[in-house]
Amino acid sequence: QQCFVCGESGATITCQERACERNFHLPCAMEGGCINQYFGRYKSFCWEHRPEQAVEAAPEENTVCLICMDPVDETKSYSTLVCPACKHAWFHRACIQGQALNAGMYRFQCPLCRNKGAFLTEMLTMGI
C-alpha cells in the first residue's frame, strides 16, 4: 500500500472510515494530521475523517499553552486542544502528548482543573 503522506510503499495503517482508502505509515501519521487511538479497537483516521473535539470553546486573545507558554491557535485544531471539563486549559498537541507520556495513564489529568475522567477520555479519543 502507498502512504498518502510520504508517497512511499509499505503503508500498513488504513483509515477506519468506511469508504476511505487512505493508507499511511505510523511515523507519517502526525505529519499527515492523522489520529491513532491507542485504546479499545486501536482505530486510526486520516486527516479528513479524524475525530474533532465536540466541546464548544474558543481561546481568548493571547491565550498560551499551559505547558510551554507559547501562543496557541485562535481556534481548536489538530495542533491545538482544550480541556473538555474546564474549557480554559489550552495546549499544543505535542505539549500535551509529552505531558501524557510523563504522567502515565493513571496520573494524566488537566493541568489546570485537574479533571481526570472527561479529560482522559477526550485526550484518548484525540489520539493523545
Coordinates of C-alpha atoms in Angstrom, one line a residue:
Q1 CA 0.0 0.0 0.0
Q2 CA 1.2 3.5 -0.8
C3 CA 1.3 6.1 2.0
F4 CA -0.8 9.2 1.2
V5 CA 1.5 11.3 3.3
C6 CA 5.0 10.5 2.1
G7 CA 4.1 8.6 -1.1
E8 CA 6.3 5.6 -0.3
S9 CA 5.1 2.0 -0.3
G10 CA 4.6 -0.2 2.7
A11 CA 1.9 1.7 4.5
T12 CA 0.1 -0.6 6.8
I13 CA -2.4 1.6 8.6
T14 CA -5.8 2.3 6.9
C15 CA -8.3 5.0 7.8
Q16 CA -11.2 3.4 9.6
E17 CA -13.8 5.5 7.7
R18 CA -15.8 3.0 5.6
A19 CA -15.3 4.4 2.1
C20 CA -11.9 5.9 2.7
E21 CA -8.9 4.1 1.2
R22 CA -6.1 6.2 2.6
N23 CA -3.2 4.3 4.0
F24 CA -0.2 5.7 5.9
H25 CA 2.8 4.7 7.9
L26 CA 2.7 5.1 11.7
P27 CA 5.7 7.6 11.6
C28 CA 3.9 9.7 8.9
A29 CA 0.6 10.0 10.9
M30 CA 1.4 13.2 12.8
E31 CA 2.9 14.9 9.7
G32 CA -0.3 14.0 7.8
G33 CA -2.7 15.2 10.5
C34 CA -3.9 11.6 11.2
I35 CA -5.1 10.3 14.6
N36 CA -4.3 6.9 16.1
Q37 CA -6.4 5.9 19.0
Y38 CA -4.5 3.7 21.4
F39 CA -7.4 2.1 23.3
G40 CA -10.3 -0.2 22.5
R41 CA -10.1 -1.3 18.9
Y42 CA -7.0 0.9 18.2
K43 CA -8.6 2.8 15.3
S44 CA -6.7 5.2 13.0
F45 CA -8.1 8.0 10.9
C46 CA -6.8 10.2 8.1
W47 CA -6.8 14.0 8.3
E48 CA -10.2 14.2 6.6
H49 CA -12.0 11.7 8.9
R50 CA -10.3 12.2 12.2
P51 CA -12.4 13.0 15.3
E52 CA -12.7 16.6 16.4
Q53 CA -13.3 17.9 19.8
A54 CA -17.0 18.5 20.4
V55 CA -16.6 21.0 23.2
E56 CA -17.7 24.5 22.3
A57 CA -14.9 26.8 23.3
A58 CA -12.6 29.3 21.7
P59 CA -9.4 30.7 23.3
E60 CA -9.4 34.2 24.4
E61 CA -7.0 36.6 22.8
N62 CA -3.3 36.0 23.7
T63 CA -4.1 32.5 25.1
V64 CA -1.0 30.4 25.7
C65 CA -0.3 26.7 26.0
L66 CA -0.3 25.8 29.7
I67 CA 2.7 23.6 29.2
C68 CA 5.2 25.6 27.0
M69 CA 3.6 29.1 27.5
D70 CA 3.8 29.8 23.7
P71 CA 0.6 31.2 22.0
V72 CA -2.0 28.7 20.7
D73 CA -4.0 28.9 17.5
E74 CA -7.1 31.1 17.6
T75 CA -9.4 28.1 17.5
K76 CA -9.5 24.3 18.2
S77 CA -7.5 22.5 15.6
Y78 CA -5.4 19.3 15.1
S79 CA -2.5 21.0 16.8
T80 CA -4.5 22.9 19.5
L81 CA -6.6 21.1 22.1
V82 CA -8.7 22.3 25.0
C83 CA -9.8 20.6 28.2
P84 CA -13.4 19.5 27.8
A85 CA -14.1 19.9 31.6
C86 CA -12.9 23.5 32.3
K87 CA -12.7 24.8 28.7
H88 CA -10.0 27.2 29.8
A89 CA -6.9 25.0 29.6
W90 CA -5.4 25.1 26.1
F91 CA -2.5 23.0 24.8
H92 CA -0.4 22.2 21.7
R93 CA -0.8 18.6 20.7
A94 CA 2.9 17.9 21.1
C95 CA 3.0 19.5 24.5
I96 CA 0.0 17.5 26.0
Q97 CA 1.4 14.4 24.4
G98 CA 4.7 14.9 26.3
Q99 CA 2.7 15.5 29.5
A100 CA 0.8 12.3 28.9
L101 CA 4.0 10.3 28.4
N102 CA 5.5 11.7 31.6
A103 CA 2.3 11.3 33.7
G104 CA 1.2 7.8 32.5
M105 CA -2.4 6.6 32.3
Y106 CA -3.2 6.8 36.0
R107 CA -1.8 10.3 36.7
F108 CA -2.7 12.1 33.5
Q109 CA -5.1 15.0 34.2
C110 CA -5.9 18.5 33.1
P111 CA -3.0 20.7 34.4
L112 CA -5.5 23.5 35.2
C113 CA -8.6 22.0 36.7
R114 CA -7.1 18.5 37.5
N115 CA -10.1 16.7 35.9
K116 CA -9.3 13.1 35.1
G117 CA -12.4 11.4 33.7
A118 CA -13.6 13.7 30.9
F119 CA -10.1 14.9 30.2
L120 CA -8.6 11.4 29.8
T121 CA -11.5 10.2 27.7
E122 CA -11.2 13.2 25.4
M123 CA -7.4 13.0 25.0
L124 CA -7.5 9.3 24.2
T125 CA -10.2 10.0 21.6
M126 CA -8.0 12.7 20.1
G127 CA -5.0 10.4 19.8
I128 CA -3.0 11.5 22.9

